[in-house]
Short mmCIF file of C-alpha atoms and ligand atoms in Angstrom, two decimals:
data_model
loop_
_atom_site.label_atom_id
_atom_site.label_comp_id
_atom_site.label_asym_id
_atom_site.label_seq_id
_atom_site.Cartn_x
_atom_site.Cartn_y
_atom_site.Cartn_z
CA MET A 1 0.00 0.00 0.00
CA ILE A 2 1.20 3.37 -0.75
CA LYS A 3 1.34 5.48 2.32
CA HIS A 4 0.80 9.12 2.33
CA PHE A 5 -0.82 11.98 0.79
CA VAL A 6 -1.75 15.36 0.53
CA VAL A 7 -5.25 15.72 -0.72
CA THR A 8 -7.18 18.90 -0.98
CA ALA A 9 -9.85 19.05 1.68
CA LEU A 10 -13.25 19.53 0.20
CA ILE A 11 -16.33 21.19 1.33
CA CYS A 12 -18.86 18.55 0.50
CA GLY A 13 -22.55 19.05 0.41
CA TYR A 14 -23.86 16.11 2.37
CA ALA A 15 -24.59 17.98 5.58
CA SER A 16 -28.33 17.57 5.30
CA ILE A 17 -30.83 15.61 3.25
CA GLU A 18 -30.24 16.20 -0.41
CA LEU A 19 -33.08 15.10 -2.57
CA LEU A 20 -30.86 13.85 -5.36
CA ALA A 21 -27.90 12.54 -3.40
CA GLN A 22 -27.20 8.86 -3.91
CA ASN A 23 -23.42 8.79 -3.62
CA PRO A 24 -21.76 7.57 -1.47
CA ILE A 25 -24.14 4.62 -1.62
CA VAL A 26 -23.80 3.89 2.12
CA GLN A 27 -23.87 6.64 4.74
CA THR A 28 -23.95 4.56 7.93
CA ASN A 29 -20.38 3.24 7.60
CA TYR A 30 -17.18 3.98 5.68
CA THR A 31 -16.98 1.38 2.92
CA PRO A 32 -13.80 1.49 0.78
CA ASP A 33 -12.64 -0.84 -1.99
CA PRO A 34 -16.07 -1.81 -3.36
CA ALA A 35 -16.07 -5.17 -5.18
CA PRO A 36 -19.40 -5.76 -6.94
CA MET A 37 -20.74 -9.24 -7.71
CA VAL A 38 -23.96 -9.87 -9.62
CA TYR A 39 -25.81 -12.95 -8.43
CA LYS A 40 -29.38 -13.74 -9.50
CA ASP A 41 -31.41 -10.54 -9.26
CA ARG A 42 -29.12 -8.56 -6.97
CA VAL A 43 -25.78 -6.83 -7.07
CA TYR A 44 -23.68 -7.45 -3.96
CA VAL A 45 -20.94 -5.04 -2.94
CA TYR A 46 -18.19 -6.52 -0.78
CA ALA A 47 -16.30 -3.64 0.83
CA GLY A 48 -13.78 -2.79 3.50
CA ASP A 49 -14.38 -0.92 6.74
CA ASP A 50 -12.54 2.36 7.26
CA ILE A 51 -12.30 4.02 10.64
CA PRO A 52 -11.70 7.72 9.97
CA GLY A 53 -9.46 9.64 12.29
CA PHE A 54 -6.42 7.42 11.87
CA ASP A 55 -3.42 8.05 9.66
CA PHE A 56 -3.33 4.69 7.91
CA TYR A 57 -5.57 1.88 6.71
CA TYR A 58 -6.09 0.18 10.07
CA MET A 59 -8.93 -2.02 8.88
CA THR A 60 -10.15 -5.15 10.66
CA LYS A 61 -13.29 -6.32 8.88
CA TRP A 62 -15.24 -6.47 5.65
CA ARG A 63 -18.80 -5.30 5.06
CA LEU A 64 -21.49 -6.35 2.61
CA TYR A 65 -24.37 -4.49 0.92
CA SER A 66 -26.77 -5.47 -1.84
CA SER A 67 -29.37 -3.91 -4.08
CA ALA A 68 -31.94 -5.06 -6.60
CA ASP A 69 -32.54 -1.55 -7.95
CA MET A 70 -29.18 0.29 -7.70
CA VAL A 71 -30.61 2.97 -5.39
CA ASN A 72 -31.76 1.18 -2.21
CA TRP A 73 -28.88 -0.67 -0.52
CA THR A 74 -29.46 -3.38 2.08
CA ASP A 75 -26.84 -3.65 4.80
CA HIS A 76 -25.80 -7.28 5.42
CA GLY A 77 -23.47 -6.33 8.24
CA VAL A 78 -20.00 -7.79 8.74
CA PRO A 79 -19.93 -11.33 7.32
CA LEU A 80 -16.13 -11.58 7.56
CA ALA A 81 -13.43 -10.15 9.83
CA LEU A 82 -9.73 -10.65 10.52
CA GLU A 83 -10.54 -12.90 13.47
CA ASP A 84 -12.06 -15.43 11.04
CA PHE A 85 -8.50 -16.08 9.78
CA SER A 86 -6.28 -17.55 12.51
CA TRP A 87 -3.20 -16.34 10.61
CA ALA A 88 -4.27 -12.71 10.09
CA ILE A 89 -3.15 -9.93 12.40
CA ASP A 90 -4.01 -6.63 10.69
CA ARG A 91 -4.91 -4.82 7.46
CA ALA A 92 -8.20 -6.22 6.24
CA TRP A 93 -7.67 -4.63 2.83
CA ALA A 94 -9.31 -4.93 -0.56
CA ALA A 95 -11.14 -8.15 -1.40
CA GLN A 96 -13.47 -9.70 -3.98
CA CYS A 97 -16.10 -12.44 -3.86
CA VAL A 98 -16.97 -14.70 -6.79
CA GLU A 99 -19.50 -17.49 -7.20
CA ARG A 100 -18.76 -20.95 -8.57
CA ASN A 101 -21.23 -23.83 -8.60
CA GLY A 102 -23.35 -22.30 -5.86
CA LYS A 103 -20.44 -21.59 -3.53
CA PHE A 104 -19.11 -18.13 -2.79
CA TYR A 105 -15.36 -17.55 -2.53
CA TRP A 106 -14.31 -14.31 -0.84
CA TYR A 107 -10.65 -13.57 -1.64
CA ILE A 108 -9.12 -11.21 0.89
CA CYS A 109 -5.71 -9.89 1.81
CA ALA A 110 -4.43 -9.39 5.34
CA GLN A 111 -1.18 -8.88 7.19
CA THR A 112 0.20 -12.17 8.50
CA ASP A 113 3.25 -11.06 10.51
CA LYS A 114 5.71 -8.21 10.75
CA ASN A 115 6.98 -8.61 7.20
CA ASN A 116 4.19 -10.23 5.28
CA ILE A 117 0.85 -9.60 3.75
CA GLY A 118 -0.94 -12.63 2.35
CA ILE A 119 -4.00 -13.55 0.32
CA GLY A 120 -6.63 -15.78 1.88
CA VAL A 121 -9.99 -17.16 0.85
CA ALA A 122 -13.21 -17.70 2.77
CA VAL A 123 -16.11 -19.81 1.51
CA SER A 124 -19.86 -19.87 2.02
CA ASP A 125 -23.00 -21.45 0.58
CA SER A 126 -24.64 -18.03 0.38
CA PRO A 127 -23.50 -14.62 -0.90
CA THR A 128 -24.26 -13.19 2.54
CA GLY A 129 -22.46 -15.86 4.55
CA PRO A 130 -21.69 -17.24 7.01
CA PHE A 131 -18.16 -17.40 5.59
CA LYS A 132 -15.28 -19.41 6.97
CA ASP A 133 -11.59 -19.59 6.15
CA ALA A 134 -11.48 -22.23 3.40
CA ILE A 135 -7.96 -23.54 3.98
CA GLY A 136 -6.84 -22.29 7.40
CA LYS A 137 -3.75 -20.61 5.97
CA PRO A 138 -2.90 -18.00 3.34
CA LEU A 139 -3.34 -19.05 -0.26
CA VAL A 140 -0.41 -16.79 -1.21
CA MET A 141 2.26 -15.70 1.24
CA ASN A 142 5.87 -15.18 0.25
CA GLY A 143 7.40 -12.40 2.29
CA SER A 144 6.09 -9.58 0.18
CA TRP A 145 4.06 -6.45 0.84
CA ALA A 146 2.78 -6.63 -2.72
CA ASN A 147 0.29 -9.44 -1.98
CA ILE A 148 -2.79 -7.25 -1.80
CA ASP A 149 -6.02 -6.65 -3.69
CA PRO A 150 -6.89 -10.06 -5.18
CA THR A 151 -9.27 -10.15 -8.16
CA VAL A 152 -10.62 -13.40 -9.61
CA HIS A 153 -12.18 -14.17 -12.99
CA ILE A 154 -13.54 -17.56 -14.05
CA ASP A 155 -13.10 -17.89 -17.79
CA ASP A 156 -15.55 -19.50 -20.21
CA ASP A 157 -13.54 -22.76 -20.22
CA GLY A 158 -13.76 -22.99 -16.42
CA GLN A 159 -10.17 -21.91 -15.73
CA ALA A 160 -10.05 -19.34 -12.93
CA TYR A 161 -7.37 -16.66 -12.77
CA MET A 162 -6.39 -14.65 -9.71
CA TYR A 163 -4.47 -11.39 -10.17
CA TRP A 164 -3.23 -9.15 -7.38
CA GLY A 165 -0.52 -6.68 -6.62
CA ASN A 166 0.86 -3.43 -5.35
CA GLY A 167 3.43 -1.88 -7.65
CA SER A 168 4.06 -5.29 -9.20
CA LEU A 169 1.20 -7.24 -10.78
CA PHE A 170 0.97 -11.03 -10.40
CA TYR A 171 -1.35 -13.85 -11.38
CA VAL A 172 -1.86 -17.56 -10.81
CA LYS A 173 -4.20 -20.13 -12.29
CA LEU A 174 -6.59 -21.31 -9.59
CA ASN A 175 -7.61 -24.95 -9.48
CA ALA A 176 -11.27 -25.89 -9.91
CA ASP A 177 -11.62 -26.07 -6.12
CA MET A 178 -10.96 -22.29 -6.10
CA VAL A 179 -8.89 -22.57 -2.93
CA SER A 180 -5.58 -23.82 -4.37
CA TYR A 181 -3.53 -23.08 -7.47
CA SER A 182 -1.26 -24.83 -9.95
CA GLY A 183 1.87 -23.60 -11.61
CA ASP A 184 4.06 -20.68 -10.70
CA ILE A 185 3.09 -17.24 -9.61
CA ILE A 186 3.72 -15.12 -12.70
CA GLU A 187 4.78 -11.48 -12.51
CA VAL A 188 3.23 -9.50 -15.34
CA PRO A 189 5.74 -7.37 -17.26
CA GLN A 190 4.91 -3.68 -17.02
CA THR A 191 5.70 -1.48 -19.96
CA VAL A 192 4.38 1.76 -21.39
CA GLU A 193 2.44 -0.34 -23.91
CA SER A 194 0.88 -2.66 -21.33
CA PHE A 195 0.04 -0.36 -18.41
CA GLY A 196 0.73 3.15 -19.63
CA GLY A 197 4.02 3.67 -17.92
CA VAL A 198 6.61 2.30 -15.60
CA ARG A 199 7.31 2.94 -12.03
CA GLY A 200 10.39 4.92 -11.11
CA PRO A 201 12.90 3.65 -8.57
CA ARG A 202 11.09 2.44 -5.49
CA GLY A 203 11.76 3.24 -1.90
CA GLU A 204 13.08 0.36 0.20
CA THR A 205 9.70 -0.46 1.62
CA ASN A 206 7.86 -0.23 -1.67
CA GLN A 207 5.60 2.32 -0.04
CA THR A 208 6.37 5.52 -1.87
CA PRO A 209 5.39 6.18 -5.46
CA PRO A 210 7.66 8.39 -7.53
CA ALA A 211 6.41 11.96 -7.46
CA GLU A 212 6.41 12.13 -11.23
CA PRO A 213 5.72 8.69 -12.68
CA LYS A 214 6.19 8.41 -16.40
CA LYS A 215 2.65 8.74 -17.72
CA ASP A 216 0.32 6.28 -15.98
CA MET A 217 1.43 3.17 -14.11
CA PHE A 218 -0.03 0.22 -12.26
CA ILE A 219 -0.29 0.95 -8.55
CA GLU A 220 -2.78 -1.54 -7.08
CA GLY A 221 -6.41 -2.66 -7.11
CA PRO A 222 -6.55 -4.80 -10.27
CA TRP A 223 -10.04 -5.78 -11.45
CA LEU A 224 -10.16 -8.54 -14.08
CA TYR A 225 -13.25 -9.34 -16.13
CA LYS A 226 -14.34 -10.36 -19.61
CA ARG A 227 -17.02 -8.75 -21.76
CA ASN A 228 -17.82 -9.49 -25.41
CA ASN A 229 -14.54 -11.37 -25.92
CA ILE A 230 -12.39 -8.58 -24.50
CA TYR A 231 -10.50 -9.12 -21.25
CA TYR A 232 -10.32 -5.97 -19.15
CA GLN A 233 -7.81 -5.22 -16.41
CA MET A 234 -8.86 -2.10 -14.52
CA PHE A 235 -6.42 -0.82 -11.93
CA ALA A 236 -5.56 2.12 -9.72
CA GLY A 237 -3.01 4.16 -11.63
CA MET A 238 -1.23 7.33 -10.64
CA GLU A 239 -1.99 10.87 -11.71
CA LYS A 240 -0.53 14.00 -10.17
CA GLY A 241 0.34 12.30 -6.91
CA THR A 242 -3.01 10.61 -6.27
CA GLU A 243 -4.72 7.56 -7.67
CA CYS A 244 -6.87 7.46 -10.78
CA LEU A 245 -8.62 4.46 -12.36
CA SER A 246 -7.07 3.22 -15.60
CA TYR A 247 -7.39 0.10 -17.72
CA SER A 248 -5.73 -2.22 -20.18
CA ILE A 249 -7.29 -4.87 -22.42
CA SER A 250 -6.24 -8.18 -23.91
CA GLU A 251 -7.49 -11.03 -26.07
CA SER A 252 -6.46 -13.45 -23.34
CA PRO A 253 -6.80 -13.55 -19.54
CA ILE A 254 -3.01 -13.72 -19.23
CA GLY A 255 -2.21 -10.87 -21.59
CA PRO A 256 -0.33 -9.40 -23.32
CA TRP A 257 -2.10 -6.30 -22.04
CA LYS A 258 -2.57 -3.13 -24.04
CA TYR A 259 -2.97 0.11 -22.11
CA GLN A 260 -6.15 2.02 -23.00
CA GLY A 261 -6.07 5.08 -20.77
CA ARG A 262 -7.97 6.38 -17.79
CA ILE A 263 -11.50 5.62 -16.70
CA MET A 264 -11.73 8.04 -13.80
CA VAL A 265 -9.16 10.78 -13.64
CA ASN A 266 -7.92 12.25 -10.42
CA GLN A 267 -10.92 14.24 -9.17
CA PRO A 268 -11.83 16.14 -6.02
CA THR A 269 -12.66 12.97 -4.15
CA ASN A 270 -10.94 13.87 -0.86
CA SER A 271 -9.13 10.51 -0.95
CA PHE A 272 -5.61 9.57 -2.01
CA THR A 273 -6.68 6.11 -3.16
CA ASN A 274 -9.32 5.02 -5.59
CA HIS A 275 -10.31 1.39 -6.02
CA GLY A 276 -12.96 0.10 -8.35
CA GLY A 277 -14.98 -2.72 -9.77
CA ILE A 278 -17.10 -2.94 -12.92
CA VAL A 279 -20.20 -5.07 -13.55
CA ASP A 280 -23.17 -5.27 -15.88
CA PHE A 281 -26.53 -5.50 -14.11
CA LYS A 282 -30.04 -5.49 -15.56
CA GLY A 283 -28.72 -4.37 -18.95
CA ASN A 284 -26.61 -1.46 -17.68
CA SER A 285 -22.91 -1.10 -16.94
CA TYR A 286 -21.68 0.28 -13.62
CA LEU A 287 -18.38 1.49 -12.23
CA PHE A 288 -18.02 1.20 -8.46
CA TYR A 289 -15.27 3.28 -6.85
CA HIS A 290 -14.61 5.07 -3.58
CA THR A 291 -14.23 8.64 -2.40
CA GLY A 292 -13.54 10.42 0.89
CA LEU A 293 -16.66 12.53 0.48
CA LEU A 294 -18.86 11.13 3.24
CA PRO A 295 -18.88 13.73 6.05
CA GLY A 296 -16.02 13.02 8.43
CA GLY A 297 -14.28 11.01 5.74
CA GLY A 298 -11.07 11.43 3.78
CA SER A 299 -8.16 9.24 2.69
CA TYR A 300 -8.77 6.94 5.67
CA GLY A 301 -12.53 7.33 5.75
CA ARG A 302 -13.52 6.25 2.27
CA ALA A 303 -16.99 5.34 1.02
CA SER A 304 -18.29 3.36 -1.96
CA ALA A 305 -19.94 5.17 -4.84
CA VAL A 306 -21.28 4.08 -8.23
CA GLU A 307 -21.83 5.52 -11.72
CA GLU A 308 -23.68 4.08 -14.69
CA PHE A 309 -21.80 4.24 -18.00
CA LYS A 310 -21.99 2.99 -21.56
CA TYR A 311 -19.13 1.25 -23.34
CA ASN A 312 -18.08 2.77 -26.65
CA PRO A 313 -19.08 0.66 -29.69
CA ASP A 314 -15.54 -0.77 -29.92
CA GLY A 315 -15.68 -1.93 -26.27
CA THR A 316 -13.50 0.84 -24.89
CA ILE A 317 -14.57 2.57 -21.69
CA PRO A 318 -15.35 6.30 -21.65
CA LEU A 319 -14.02 8.71 -19.05
CA ILE A 320 -16.42 8.60 -16.11
CA SER A 321 -16.99 11.48 -13.69
CA ILE A 322 -18.00 11.26 -10.07
CA SER A 323 -21.54 12.42 -9.28
CA LYS A 324 -23.74 12.94 -6.27
CA GLU A 325 -26.78 11.59 -8.09
CA GLY A 326 -25.44 8.12 -8.96
CA PRO A 327 -27.40 5.80 -11.22
CA LYS A 328 -31.09 5.73 -12.06
CA PRO A 329 -33.27 3.15 -10.31
CA VAL A 330 -33.74 -0.17 -12.11
CA GLY A 331 -36.37 -1.67 -9.82
CA LYS A 332 -38.81 -0.87 -7.05
CA LEU A 333 -39.62 -1.88 -3.47
CA ASN A 334 -42.86 -3.67 -2.63
CA SER A 335 -44.40 -1.71 0.27
CA TYR A 336 -46.60 -4.66 1.29
CA ILE A 337 -43.83 -7.04 2.26
CA ARG A 338 -41.47 -6.75 5.21
CA ASN A 339 -38.72 -4.29 4.32
CA GLU A 340 -35.63 -4.10 6.46
CA ALA A 341 -34.97 -0.68 8.00
CA GLU A 342 -31.36 -1.12 6.86
CA THR A 343 -32.46 -1.00 3.21
CA ILE A 344 -31.56 2.61 2.58
CA ALA A 345 -31.20 5.05 -0.32
CA TRP A 346 -29.94 7.87 1.89
CA SER A 347 -29.70 8.26 5.67
CA GLU A 348 -28.66 10.82 8.23
CA LYS A 349 -28.05 10.69 11.97
CA CYS A 350 -28.26 6.94 12.31
CA LYS A 351 -25.98 3.89 12.13
CA THR A 352 -26.39 0.16 11.68
CA THR A 353 -25.40 -2.71 13.90
CA GLN A 354 -26.21 -6.42 14.13
CA ASP A 355 -26.90 -9.16 16.64
CA GLU A 356 -27.75 -12.86 16.54
CA ASN A 357 -31.43 -12.27 17.26
CA VAL A 358 -32.61 -9.91 14.52
CA GLY A 359 -29.52 -9.57 12.32
CA VAL A 360 -28.76 -6.07 11.07
CA TYR A 361 -30.87 -3.16 12.35
CA VAL A 362 -30.72 0.64 12.45
CA THR A 363 -29.44 2.17 15.67
CA SER A 364 -27.96 5.43 17.07
CA ILE A 365 -31.07 7.19 15.80
CA ARG A 366 -31.07 10.90 16.70
CA THR A 367 -33.58 13.73 16.42
CA GLY A 368 -33.44 15.35 13.00
CA GLY A 369 -32.18 12.18 11.35
CA SER A 370 -33.96 10.27 8.63
CA ILE A 371 -33.91 7.37 6.20
CA LYS A 372 -34.95 7.80 2.60
CA VAL A 373 -36.14 4.78 0.60
CA ARG A 374 -36.74 5.22 -3.13
CA GLU A 375 -39.22 3.74 -5.58
CA VAL A 376 -41.62 2.32 -2.98
CA ASP A 377 -44.60 0.86 -4.81
CA PHE A 378 -48.03 1.25 -3.16
CA GLY A 379 -50.09 0.03 -6.12
CA SER A 380 -53.39 1.58 -7.18
CA THR A 381 -55.12 1.58 -3.78
CA SER A 382 -53.74 3.11 -0.63
CA PRO A 383 -52.64 0.99 2.32
CA LYS A 384 -54.68 1.32 5.52
CA LYS A 385 -51.96 0.58 8.07
CA PHE A 386 -48.28 1.14 8.69
CA LYS A 387 -46.31 -1.15 11.00
CA ALA A 388 -42.73 -0.99 12.22
CA SER A 389 -40.60 -3.05 14.56
CA LEU A 390 -38.94 -0.70 17.06
CA ALA A 391 -37.22 -0.94 20.44
CA SER A 392 -36.42 1.79 22.92
CA GLY A 393 -35.04 1.78 26.45
CA LEU A 394 -36.18 5.33 27.12
CA GLY A 395 -39.22 6.01 24.93
CA ALA A 396 -40.33 9.52 23.89
CA GLY A 397 -39.31 8.93 20.27
CA ILE A 398 -41.52 9.53 17.24
CA LEU A 399 -41.24 7.92 13.82
CA GLU A 400 -42.94 9.99 11.12
CA VAL A 401 -43.46 8.65 7.62
CA TYR A 402 -43.62 11.04 4.65
CA VAL A 403 -43.72 10.62 0.90
CA ASP A 404 -41.96 12.84 -1.68
CA SER A 405 -40.00 14.79 0.96
CA ILE A 406 -39.82 15.40 4.69
CA GLY A 407 -42.62 17.89 5.12
CA GLY A 408 -44.45 16.41 2.12
CA PRO A 409 -47.67 14.40 2.62
CA LYS A 410 -47.45 12.73 6.07
CA VAL A 411 -48.55 9.12 5.78
CA ALA A 412 -48.13 7.84 9.32
CA THR A 413 -46.91 8.68 12.83
CA LEU A 414 -45.74 6.17 15.42
CA LYS A 415 -45.05 7.20 19.00
CA VAL A 416 -42.40 4.90 20.41
CA PRO A 417 -42.85 4.08 24.11
CA ARG A 418 -40.36 2.44 26.45
CA THR A 419 -40.49 -1.07 25.04
CA GLY A 420 -38.50 -2.63 27.88
CA GLY A 421 -35.01 -2.14 26.49
CA TRP A 422 -33.04 -1.23 23.38
CA LYS A 423 -33.47 -4.80 22.11
CA ALA A 424 -37.02 -5.36 23.37
CA TRP A 425 -38.66 -5.22 19.95
CA GLN A 426 -42.33 -4.30 19.54
CA THR A 427 -44.29 -4.20 16.32
CA LEU A 428 -46.10 -0.87 16.53
CA SER A 429 -49.03 -0.21 14.23
CA THR A 430 -50.95 2.89 13.15
CA THR A 431 -53.54 3.91 10.58
CA ILE A 432 -52.60 5.82 7.44
CA GLU A 433 -53.09 9.60 7.75
CA THR A 434 -52.91 10.53 4.06
CA PRO A 435 -53.77 8.01 1.33
CA VAL A 436 -50.85 7.12 -0.89
CA THR A 437 -50.76 5.27 -4.22
CA GLY A 438 -48.27 4.67 -7.02
CA LYS A 439 -44.47 4.73 -6.72
CA LYS A 440 -43.06 7.13 -4.16
CA ASP A 441 -39.91 8.04 -2.31
CA VAL A 442 -40.59 7.36 1.38
CA TYR A 443 -38.92 9.25 4.23
CA PHE A 444 -38.73 7.99 7.81
CA ALA A 445 -38.12 11.07 9.97
CA PHE A 446 -36.73 10.63 13.48
CA LYS A 447 -38.14 12.92 16.15
CA GLY A 448 -38.39 13.11 19.93
CA GLU A 449 -41.02 14.49 22.29
CA ASN A 450 -39.39 17.45 24.08
CA LEU A 451 -35.94 15.87 23.83
CA THR A 452 -32.54 17.38 23.27
CA ALA A 453 -31.23 16.61 19.80
CA GLY A 454 -28.47 14.27 20.90
CA ARG A 455 -30.41 11.65 22.83
CA GLU A 456 -30.74 8.26 21.23
CA LEU A 457 -34.38 7.65 20.31
CA TYR A 458 -35.01 4.04 19.35
CA ASN A 459 -33.75 1.12 17.28
CA PHE A 460 -35.52 0.27 14.01
CA ASP A 461 -35.61 -3.24 12.53
CA TYR A 462 -38.24 -3.36 9.77
CA TRP A 463 -41.38 -1.77 8.33
CA ILE A 464 -44.41 -2.85 6.29
CA PHE A 465 -47.62 -1.30 4.94
CA GLU A 466 -50.91 -3.21 5.00
CA LYS A 467 -54.04 -2.89 2.92
O1 LIG B 1 -8.10 -0.21 1.61
C1 LIG B 1 -6.75 -0.52 1.81
C2 LIG B 1 -6.00 -0.40 0.50
O2 LIG B 1 -6.16 0.91 -0.04
C3 LIG B 1 -6.47 -1.30 -0.60
O3 LIG B 1 -6.04 -2.62 -0.47
C4 LIG B 1 -5.94 -0.58 -1.78
O4 LIG B 1 -6.45 -1.00 -3.01
C5 LIG B 1 -6.28 0.85 -1.45
O5 LIG B 1 -7.59 1.16 -1.79
#
């Protein structure tokens, strides 16, 4: 990992609800290194967990989110952490999960001892876990700090390839079991033709990029995939002292690679690193990346974001800009089934947590906070009731439900009493105040009865409308 970096501090506009804001896609946690995986009708984003306020990437766990519509993201909590690998001691860095024959292989990297970072793999029968260390030891560990950021592609003939690297780029051919490999680890030659440039002389620790690299160069974060017979290798390159996203293509998964240019140039993202993944989902193409633009964030408080893009007719990728708006919705939420409170398009003044009883739920809810959920479908006749599962040790909280905006038509109000504890869940029910039909954005507004703004109000597990 490249340590360092002066990045211009930004004034970002996420201080209060913004009707159009959709990026970063998660506001309750800092979620760097997004690795998307499409499985059935959802896109899953496996991400890291930044703790802002530190001066390095002191990460200890990985987080998971998913969406069926690209605007509402369901929090699946922390399915994997360093403690799940007996050999890992620090640096839960960039990872990627892939599916093969109904099993899910989550390739991670983690520090193994004072001088080593290694690549490991966890396996599960479900994209959301539980995951466990598949082999009880690193899959790759050879005394190098370059063993980070694994990316795996399973080719049409069934051969799987794993690339990774920091400064140097490597690959191996994985065996069909996905948890072992055959043959040597190959270092990919880096030339101006293959990756846009070459790295200058390195510092002893391989931690410092040259101030003025020749053109682009491979830094880290490879992302290998195939589309319409072209193999793509996206990677974090270097531009003006901070990372950009660049790519090379090939006719084969093992190269030779031909540098194509940048996908996302160095922008005011408030983060030294960028790290991305590309997928097609429901007929559209998406670039996932990260920025430091979540309030309180920065180079060590990074958050996942996404943009929709279209390939050029020849398969090349256009330059993509960061946006606050993110992609358009490609689905809707059914208001008449149980919806998890942690399915969120945008949130403020709340967090998520999880336990063994109810799984993930919304917590740390404060007065003035809210959750926005987009594209909620009520059908042609209005519901009659609104129900929500809530818990509060102190009571005096109010949950107000609006459509279109906070202050728009008020659909329901729930007064939350003392339920007997912060985990003593009660399903509270109320009648609809204003009829609602069609597809709406729904806002859950958090309020308190005569309370100071800072007091925690209640925990929120799920909601449902009833006819
Ligand atoms: O998140 C820690 C490291 O920062 C990743 O492994 C790199 O790709 C960079 O994003």
